[in-house]
Amino acid sequence: MSRAGRTVGRALHLPITGPARGIRRATHAHGAGESGLGKLIELHAVNGAGDVMVTVALASTVFFAVPTDEARGRVALYLAITMAPFTLLAPVIGPLLDRLPHGRRAAMAAAMLARAVLALLLSSAVVTGSLELYPAALGVLVASKAYGVVRSAVVPRLLPAGFSLVRANSRVTLGGLLATGAAAPIGAGLQLIGPRWPLYGAFVLFVAGTFLSFRMPPKVDSAKGEARALLAAGPGPADRPARASRPGNGARRPGLRTVGPAVTHGLAANAALRCLSGFLIFFLAFLLREHPMTGQSAAVSLGVVGVAAGAGNALGTAVGAWLRTRAPELIIVAVVGGVLLMALVAAAFFGAVLVACLAACAGFAQALAKLSLDALIQRDVPESVRTSAFARSETLLQMAWVLGGAVGIVLPLNGTLGLLVAAAIVATGWLTTVRGLLAAARHGGPARARAA
């Protein structure tokens, strides 16, 4: 090939290879490439982009393409067929994955491949409107949540030297958010071509994710030194260190309650925020369709709220990476209290601006509180059960999201009433955990107490 031909070839490839190299340098920086964390960041970005493609296709078919009353019936049916079974399956996912510690790469690949196949099935259902749309959507939802649980269990195995779990999870989450933000307008553009096309895009992304899952380091599948965590257990290791460490002596296995109240209170507060997230997604979707922002369409109104929530989530992730593990109990108390105050203000002075502010505040608090929970688990949960604890806590948070979504779909479309319910959800989580978190912050947590 002549020199001119090579020059033209490089010029044509540069728009693709240039950004790709830049993304790879960013995801593999600070030892993330050597540890394998960079590959997980890239996999999670593909996962987020594929999920948003499916969301665009389903929203256009189930929600926007029909009158409001029919849309509400369709979404109610969607929730009944998809959310209810997932609520029953969610408690099984964590324990099931505990029994398959050597198959984490295969589990993530299976979740990706299942969604690729289901995306093709949905590409026919969105055109015909047949009932197969709903079981296929169920499969996509369950596979997506299962991937999230496995991903939470994988992160502790891929920490670079000097990295905390908070910093690692911040990178993974931020990578997913950026990919979601980039894929959303692409999905909307494909939707303009035809309702099938976003699902074809999702199929390509999930197939790529299947191969990326098997490119994860083999240590992801290693269960050396791990045990299973229980969500409830007896006295903690601080009370019976010798007895708890010997198998076969009648001691109960380590669990989230064996390490003091900070982790369980932090998990309960995060569950309230995740429940709020599910509630706001479904309630505001119908509320803004029925009563859009002044001078705007329903789609634009939902887009504004969605962008506000995404921006808040990204900002919370960035702030969490900067704060790292500083006073996680106090951070959770502060952000949940802030969301409660914002929800009360938005309910009292209901309006478009305050709704967008509440969405941003909820996104910010959810991201920062989750990173603080990660810090508590890293600090207080024994390393032997830490991976399992991440999987089980993520399963519980997914169930809270499902519950919030169910409440949002059945509530009357009254803005003030809805935001009062949102405030009640947050208040329940805040009031039941604030004393325990403040007490844990004063005493410094079991890990520091044992060290002293």
Coordinates of C-alpha atoms in Angstrom, one line a residue:
M1 CA 0.0 0.0 0.0
S2 CA 1.3 3.4 -0.9
R3 CA 2.2 6.1 1.7
A4 CA -0.8 8.2 0.5
G5 CA -3.1 5.2 1.0
R6 CA -1.9 4.6 4.5
T7 CA -2.3 8.3 5.3
V8 CA -5.9 8.2 4.1
G9 CA -6.6 5.0 6.1
R10 CA -5.3 6.6 9.3
A11 CA -7.3 9.7 8.7
L12 CA -10.5 7.6 8.3
H13 CA -9.8 5.5 11.4
L14 CA -8.8 8.4 13.6
P15 CA -12.4 9.5 14.5
I16 CA -13.0 6.0 15.9
T17 CA -9.5 5.0 17.2
G18 CA -8.7 8.3 18.8
P19 CA -11.7 8.5 21.2
A20 CA -11.3 4.7 21.8
R21 CA -7.7 5.1 22.9
G22 CA -8.7 8.1 25.1
I23 CA -11.5 6.1 26.8
R24 CA -9.1 3.2 27.3
R25 CA -6.5 5.4 28.9
A26 CA -9.1 6.9 31.3
T27 CA -10.6 3.5 32.3
H28 CA -7.1 1.8 32.8
A29 CA -5.5 4.7 34.7
H30 CA -4.0 4.4 38.2
G31 CA -3.5 0.6 38.0
A32 CA -7.0 -0.2 36.9
G33 CA -5.7 -1.8 33.8
E34 CA -3.4 -4.1 35.6
S35 CA -6.0 -5.1 38.2
G36 CA -8.8 -5.7 35.8
L37 CA -11.0 -2.9 37.1
G38 CA -10.7 -1.1 33.7
K39 CA -12.3 -4.0 32.0
L40 CA -15.2 -4.0 34.5
I41 CA -15.6 -0.2 33.9
E42 CA -15.9 -0.9 30.1
L43 CA -18.3 -3.8 30.6
H44 CA -20.5 -1.7 32.9
A45 CA -20.5 1.1 30.3
V46 CA -21.7 -1.4 27.6
N47 CA -24.4 -2.6 30.1
G48 CA -25.7 0.9 30.8
A49 CA -25.8 1.8 27.1
G50 CA -27.7 -1.4 26.2
D51 CA -30.2 -0.9 29.0
V52 CA -31.0 2.6 27.9
M53 CA -31.6 1.4 24.3
V54 CA -34.2 -1.1 25.7
T55 CA -35.7 1.7 27.8
V56 CA -36.1 4.0 24.9
A57 CA -37.8 1.3 22.8
L58 CA -40.2 0.2 25.6
A59 CA -41.0 3.8 26.7
S60 CA -42.0 4.7 23.1
T61 CA -44.2 1.5 22.8
V62 CA -45.7 1.1 26.2
F63 CA -45.9 4.8 27.3
F64 CA -45.9 7.4 24.6
A65 CA -47.5 5.7 21.7
V66 CA -51.0 5.4 23.2
P67 CA -53.5 7.7 25.0
T68 CA -52.8 8.4 28.7
D69 CA -55.4 6.1 30.2
E70 CA -54.3 3.2 28.0
A71 CA -50.7 4.0 28.7
R72 CA -51.4 3.8 32.5
G73 CA -53.1 0.4 32.0
R74 CA -50.2 -0.9 29.9
V75 CA -47.6 0.2 32.4
A76 CA -49.7 -1.2 35.3
L77 CA -49.8 -4.5 33.4
Y78 CA -46.0 -4.2 32.8
L79 CA -45.4 -3.8 36.5
A80 CA -47.8 -6.6 37.4
I81 CA -46.1 -9.1 35.0
T82 CA -42.5 -8.0 35.5
M83 CA -42.1 -6.4 38.9
A84 CA -44.1 -8.9 41.0
P85 CA -42.2 -12.0 39.8
F86 CA -38.9 -10.1 40.3
T87 CA -39.9 -9.3 43.9
L88 CA -40.2 -13.0 44.4
L89 CA -37.0 -13.9 42.6
A90 CA -34.8 -11.1 44.1
P91 CA -34.3 -12.8 47.5
V92 CA -33.1 -15.9 45.7
I93 CA -30.5 -14.2 43.4
G94 CA -28.0 -13.3 46.2
P95 CA -27.9 -16.8 47.8
L96 CA -27.9 -18.5 44.4
L97 CA -24.8 -16.5 43.4
D98 CA -23.2 -17.3 46.7
R99 CA -23.4 -21.0 45.6
L100 CA -21.7 -20.2 42.3
P101 CA -18.6 -18.2 43.3
H102 CA -16.5 -19.8 40.5
G103 CA -19.0 -18.7 37.8
R104 CA -19.1 -14.9 38.1
R105 CA -17.8 -14.3 34.6
A106 CA -20.2 -16.8 33.2
A107 CA -23.1 -15.3 35.2
M108 CA -22.4 -11.8 33.8
A109 CA -22.0 -13.3 30.3
A110 CA -25.3 -15.2 30.7
A111 CA -27.1 -12.0 31.8
M112 CA -25.7 -10.2 28.8
L113 CA -26.5 -13.0 26.3
A114 CA -30.0 -13.4 27.7
R115 CA -30.7 -9.7 27.1
A116 CA -29.3 -9.9 23.6
V117 CA -31.7 -12.7 22.7
L118 CA -34.7 -11.0 24.4
A119 CA -33.9 -7.7 22.6
L120 CA -34.5 -9.6 19.3
L121 CA -37.8 -11.0 20.6
L122 CA -38.8 -7.5 21.8
S123 CA -38.0 -6.1 18.3
S124 CA -40.9 -8.0 16.9
A125 CA -43.2 -7.5 19.9
V126 CA -42.9 -3.7 19.9
V127 CA -44.3 -3.6 16.3
T128 CA -47.1 -6.1 16.8
G129 CA -47.9 -5.2 20.4
S130 CA -48.3 -8.8 21.3
L131 CA -48.4 -10.1 24.9
E132 CA -44.9 -11.6 24.5
L133 CA -43.7 -8.1 25.1
Y134 CA -44.3 -8.4 28.8
P135 CA -42.5 -11.8 29.6
A136 CA -39.6 -10.6 27.4
A137 CA -39.4 -7.4 29.3
L138 CA -39.5 -9.4 32.5
G139 CA -36.5 -11.4 31.3
V140 CA -34.6 -8.2 30.5
L141 CA -35.3 -6.7 33.9
V142 CA -34.3 -9.8 35.8
A143 CA -31.2 -10.3 33.8
S144 CA -30.2 -6.6 34.3
K145 CA -30.8 -6.8 38.1
A146 CA -28.8 -10.1 38.3
Y147 CA -25.9 -8.5 36.4
G148 CA -26.0 -5.6 39.0
V149 CA -25.8 -8.0 41.9
V150 CA -22.9 -10.0 40.4
R151 CA -21.1 -6.7 39.5
S152 CA -21.3 -5.6 43.1
A153 CA -19.7 -8.9 44.2
V154 CA -16.9 -8.6 41.6
V155 CA -15.6 -5.2 42.4
P156 CA -13.8 -6.2 45.7
R157 CA -11.8 -8.7 43.6
L158 CA -10.4 -6.1 41.2
L159 CA -9.1 -3.3 43.5
P160 CA -5.8 -1.8 42.3
A161 CA -3.2 -1.2 45.0
G162 CA -4.1 1.7 47.2
F163 CA -7.7 1.8 45.9
S164 CA -10.7 1.9 48.2
L165 CA -14.0 0.2 47.3
V166 CA -15.6 3.7 47.3
R167 CA -13.1 4.9 44.7
A168 CA -13.5 1.8 42.6
N169 CA -17.3 1.9 42.7
S170 CA -17.2 5.6 41.8
R171 CA -15.3 4.8 38.7
V172 CA -17.5 2.0 37.7
T173 CA -20.7 4.0 38.3
L174 CA -19.4 7.1 36.6
G175 CA -18.5 5.0 33.5
G176 CA -22.0 3.6 33.4
L177 CA -23.6 7.1 33.7
L178 CA -21.4 8.6 31.0
A179 CA -22.3 5.7 28.6
T180 CA -26.0 6.0 29.4
G181 CA -25.9 9.7 28.7
A182 CA -24.1 9.1 25.4
A183 CA -26.4 6.2 24.3
A184 CA -29.7 7.9 25.2
P185 CA -29.7 10.4 22.2
I186 CA -28.4 7.6 19.9
G187 CA -31.3 5.4 21.0
A188 CA -33.8 8.3 20.4
G189 CA -32.3 8.8 16.9
L190 CA -32.7 5.1 16.1
Q191 CA -36.3 5.3 17.4
L192 CA -37.0 7.8 14.7
I193 CA -35.9 5.3 12.0
G194 CA -38.2 2.6 13.5
P195 CA -39.3 1.1 16.8
R196 CA -37.1 -2.0 16.2
W197 CA -33.8 -0.1 15.8
P198 CA -33.0 0.7 19.4
L199 CA -33.5 -2.9 20.2
Y200 CA -31.1 -3.9 17.4
G201 CA -28.6 -1.5 18.9
A202 CA -29.2 -3.1 22.3
F203 CA -28.6 -6.6 20.7
V204 CA -25.2 -5.5 19.4
L205 CA -24.2 -4.0 22.7
F206 CA -25.2 -7.0 24.8
V207 CA -23.4 -9.4 22.4
A208 CA -20.3 -7.3 22.9
G209 CA -20.9 -7.4 26.7
T210 CA -21.0 -11.2 26.5
F211 CA -17.5 -11.3 25.1
L212 CA -16.3 -8.6 27.5
S213 CA -17.5 -10.6 30.4
F214 CA -15.2 -13.5 29.6
R215 CA -12.3 -11.1 29.2
M216 CA -12.4 -10.3 32.9
P217 CA -9.4 -11.6 34.9
P218 CA -9.7 -15.2 36.1
K219 CA -9.4 -14.0 39.8
V220 CA -13.0 -12.8 39.5
D221 CA -14.1 -16.4 39.7
S222 CA -11.8 -17.2 42.7
A223 CA -13.6 -17.8 46.0
K224 CA -10.4 -18.3 48.0
G225 CA -10.9 -17.1 51.6
E226 CA -14.6 -16.2 51.0
A227 CA -17.6 -17.2 53.1
R228 CA -21.3 -16.4 52.8
A229 CA -22.7 -13.5 54.7
L230 CA -26.1 -13.6 56.4
L231 CA -28.4 -10.5 56.6
A232 CA -29.1 -11.5 60.2
A233 CA -26.9 -13.3 62.7
G234 CA -26.0 -13.6 66.3
P235 CA -23.4 -11.8 68.4
G236 CA -20.6 -10.2 66.4
P237 CA -17.0 -11.2 66.0
A238 CA -16.0 -8.5 68.4
D239 CA -17.9 -10.5 71.1
R240 CA -16.7 -14.0 70.1
P241 CA -13.6 -13.8 67.9
A242 CA -12.2 -17.2 68.6
R243 CA -15.5 -19.1 68.6
A244 CA -16.6 -17.4 65.4
S245 CA -13.4 -18.2 63.5
R246 CA -13.6 -22.0 64.1
P247 CA -15.9 -24.1 61.9
G248 CA -18.1 -26.8 63.4
N249 CA -18.4 -25.3 66.9
G250 CA -22.0 -24.1 66.6
A251 CA -21.2 -20.5 65.9
R252 CA -23.3 -18.8 63.3
R253 CA -21.8 -17.6 60.1
P254 CA -20.7 -13.9 59.9
G255 CA -23.4 -11.6 58.7
L256 CA -24.2 -7.9 58.2
R257 CA -25.5 -7.7 61.8
T258 CA -22.4 -9.3 63.3
V259 CA -20.4 -6.1 62.7
G260 CA -22.5 -3.6 64.6
P261 CA -25.4 -1.4 63.6
A262 CA -23.6 1.0 61.1
V263 CA -23.9 -1.3 58.1
T264 CA -27.5 -2.4 58.7
H265 CA -28.6 1.2 59.4
G266 CA -26.8 2.4 56.3
L267 CA -28.4 -0.3 54.3
A268 CA -31.9 0.7 55.5
A269 CA -31.3 4.4 54.7
N270 CA -30.1 3.4 51.2
A271 CA -33.2 1.2 50.8
A272 CA -35.4 4.3 51.5
L273 CA -33.5 6.3 48.8
R274 CA -33.7 3.4 46.3
C275 CA -37.5 3.1 47.0
L276 CA -37.8 6.8 46.4
S277 CA -36.0 6.5 43.1
G278 CA -38.4 3.8 41.9
F279 CA -41.4 5.8 43.1
L280 CA -40.3 9.0 41.4
I281 CA -39.6 7.3 38.0
F282 CA -43.1 5.9 37.7
F283 CA -45.1 8.6 39.4
L284 CA -43.5 11.5 37.6
A285 CA -43.7 9.7 34.3
F286 CA -47.5 9.8 34.5
L287 CA -47.8 13.0 36.3
L288 CA -45.8 15.0 33.8
R289 CA -47.5 13.3 30.9
E290 CA -50.9 14.4 32.3
H291 CA -49.6 17.8 33.5
P292 CA -46.4 18.7 31.6
M293 CA -44.2 21.7 32.4
T294 CA -45.6 25.0 31.2
G295 CA -45.1 25.4 27.5
Q296 CA -43.4 22.0 27.1
S297 CA -44.4 18.6 25.8
A298 CA -44.6 15.5 28.0
A299 CA -41.5 14.1 26.4
V300 CA -39.5 17.3 27.1
S301 CA -40.8 17.6 30.6
L302 CA -39.7 14.0 31.4
G303 CA -36.4 14.7 29.7
V304 CA -35.7 17.7 31.9
V305 CA -36.4 15.7 35.0
G306 CA -34.3 12.8 33.7
V307 CA -31.4 15.0 33.0
A308 CA -31.6 16.6 36.4
A309 CA -31.6 13.2 38.1
G310 CA -28.7 12.0 36.0
A311 CA -26.7 15.2 36.7
G312 CA -27.4 14.8 40.4
N313 CA -26.3 11.2 40.3
A314 CA -23.0 12.0 38.5
L315 CA -22.3 14.9 40.9
G316 CA -22.9 12.6 43.9
T317 CA -20.6 10.0 42.4
A318 CA -17.8 12.6 41.9
V319 CA -18.2 14.0 45.4
G320 CA -18.2 10.5 46.9
A321 CA -14.9 9.7 45.1
W322 CA -13.5 13.0 46.5
L323 CA -14.7 12.4 50.0
R324 CA -13.6 8.7 49.9
T325 CA -14.3 7.1 53.3
R326 CA -14.6 10.2 55.4
A327 CA -17.4 9.9 58.0
P328 CA -19.8 7.7 56.0
E329 CA -22.4 7.6 58.7
L330 CA -22.7 11.4 58.8
I331 CA -22.8 11.6 55.1
I332 CA -25.7 9.2 54.9
V333 CA -27.6 11.1 57.6
A334 CA -27.0 14.4 55.9
V335 CA -28.0 13.4 52.4
V336 CA -31.1 11.5 53.4
G337 CA -32.1 14.5 55.6
G338 CA -31.5 16.8 52.7
V339 CA -33.7 14.8 50.4
L340 CA -36.5 14.7 53.1
L341 CA -36.3 18.5 53.4
M342 CA -36.4 19.0 49.6
A343 CA -39.4 16.6 49.2
L344 CA -41.3 18.6 51.8
V345 CA -40.5 21.9 50.1
A346 CA -41.5 20.5 46.7
A347 CA -44.8 19.2 48.2
A348 CA -45.6 22.5 49.9
F349 CA -44.8 24.6 46.8
F350 CA -45.4 22.2 44.0
G351 CA -44.0 23.3 40.7
A352 CA -41.9 22.2 37.7
V353 CA -38.6 23.8 39.0
L354 CA -39.0 22.1 42.5
V355 CA -39.8 18.8 40.9
A356 CA -36.6 18.9 38.8
C357 CA -34.7 20.0 42.0
L358 CA -36.1 17.0 43.9
A359 CA -35.0 14.7 41.1
A360 CA -31.5 16.1 41.1
C361 CA -31.3 16.0 44.9
A362 CA -32.5 12.4 45.0
G363 CA -30.0 11.4 42.4
F364 CA -27.2 13.1 44.3
A365 CA -28.2 11.5 47.6
Q366 CA -28.6 8.0 46.1
A367 CA -25.1 8.0 44.6
L368 CA -23.4 9.5 47.7
A369 CA -25.3 7.3 50.2
K370 CA -24.5 4.2 48.2
L371 CA -20.8 5.0 48.1
S372 CA -20.9 5.7 51.9
L373 CA -22.5 2.3 52.4
D374 CA -19.7 0.7 50.4
A375 CA -17.3 2.4 52.7
L376 CA -19.1 1.0 55.8
I377 CA -19.0 -2.5 54.3
Q378 CA -15.3 -2.2 53.5
R379 CA -14.6 -0.9 57.0
D380 CA -16.9 -3.1 59.2
V381 CA -17.6 -6.4 57.3
P382 CA -14.9 -9.1 57.6
E383 CA -13.1 -9.7 54.3
S384 CA -14.1 -13.3 54.2
V385 CA -17.8 -12.4 53.7
R386 CA -17.4 -8.9 52.1
T387 CA -18.0 -10.1 48.5
S388 CA -21.2 -11.9 49.6
A389 CA -22.3 -8.9 51.6
F390 CA -22.1 -6.7 48.6
A391 CA -24.2 -9.1 46.6
R392 CA -26.9 -9.5 49.2
S393 CA -27.1 -5.8 50.0
E394 CA -27.5 -5.0 46.3
T395 CA -30.3 -7.5 46.1
L396 CA -32.1 -5.8 48.9
L397 CA -31.7 -2.4 47.3
Q398 CA -33.1 -3.7 44.0
M399 CA -36.2 -5.0 45.9
A400 CA -36.7 -1.6 47.5
W401 CA -36.7 0.0 44.0
V402 CA -39.4 -2.5 42.9
L403 CA -41.5 -1.6 45.9
G404 CA -41.2 2.2 45.2
G405 CA -42.1 1.7 41.6
A406 CA -45.3 -0.3 42.6
V407 CA -46.4 2.5 44.9
G408 CA -45.7 5.1 42.2
I409 CA -47.9 3.4 39.6
V410 CA -51.0 3.0 41.8
L411 CA -51.0 6.5 43.4
P412 CA -53.5 9.1 42.1
L413 CA -51.9 11.7 39.8
N414 CA -51.9 14.5 42.3
G415 CA -48.5 16.3 42.5
T416 CA -48.8 17.5 46.1
L417 CA -50.0 14.1 47.4
G418 CA -47.3 12.2 45.4
L419 CA -44.5 14.3 46.8
L420 CA -45.9 14.0 50.4
V421 CA -45.8 10.2 49.8
A422 CA -42.2 10.6 48.6
A423 CA -41.4 12.6 51.7
A424 CA -43.0 9.8 53.9
I425 CA -40.8 7.2 52.2
V426 CA -37.6 9.1 52.9
A427 CA -38.8 10.1 56.4
T428 CA -39.3 6.4 57.3
G429 CA -35.8 5.6 56.3
W430 CA -34.2 8.6 58.0
L431 CA -36.1 8.5 61.3
T432 CA -35.4 4.8 61.8
T433 CA -31.7 5.0 61.1
V434 CA -30.5 8.5 62.2
R435 CA -29.9 7.6 65.9
G436 CA -28.1 4.4 65.1
L437 CA -25.9 6.0 62.4
L438 CA -25.0 8.9 64.7
A439 CA -24.2 6.5 67.6
A440 CA -22.0 4.4 65.2
A441 CA -20.2 7.6 64.1
R442 CA -19.5 8.5 67.7
H443 CA -18.2 5.1 68.6
G444 CA -16.2 4.7 65.4
G445 CA -17.5 1.3 64.3
P446 CA -16.6 -2.3 65.3
A447 CA -13.4 -2.4 63.2
R448 CA -11.9 0.7 64.9
A449 CA -13.1 -0.5 68.3
R450 CA -11.3 -3.8 67.8
A451 CA -8.1 -2.0 66.6
A452 CA -8.2 0.2 69.7

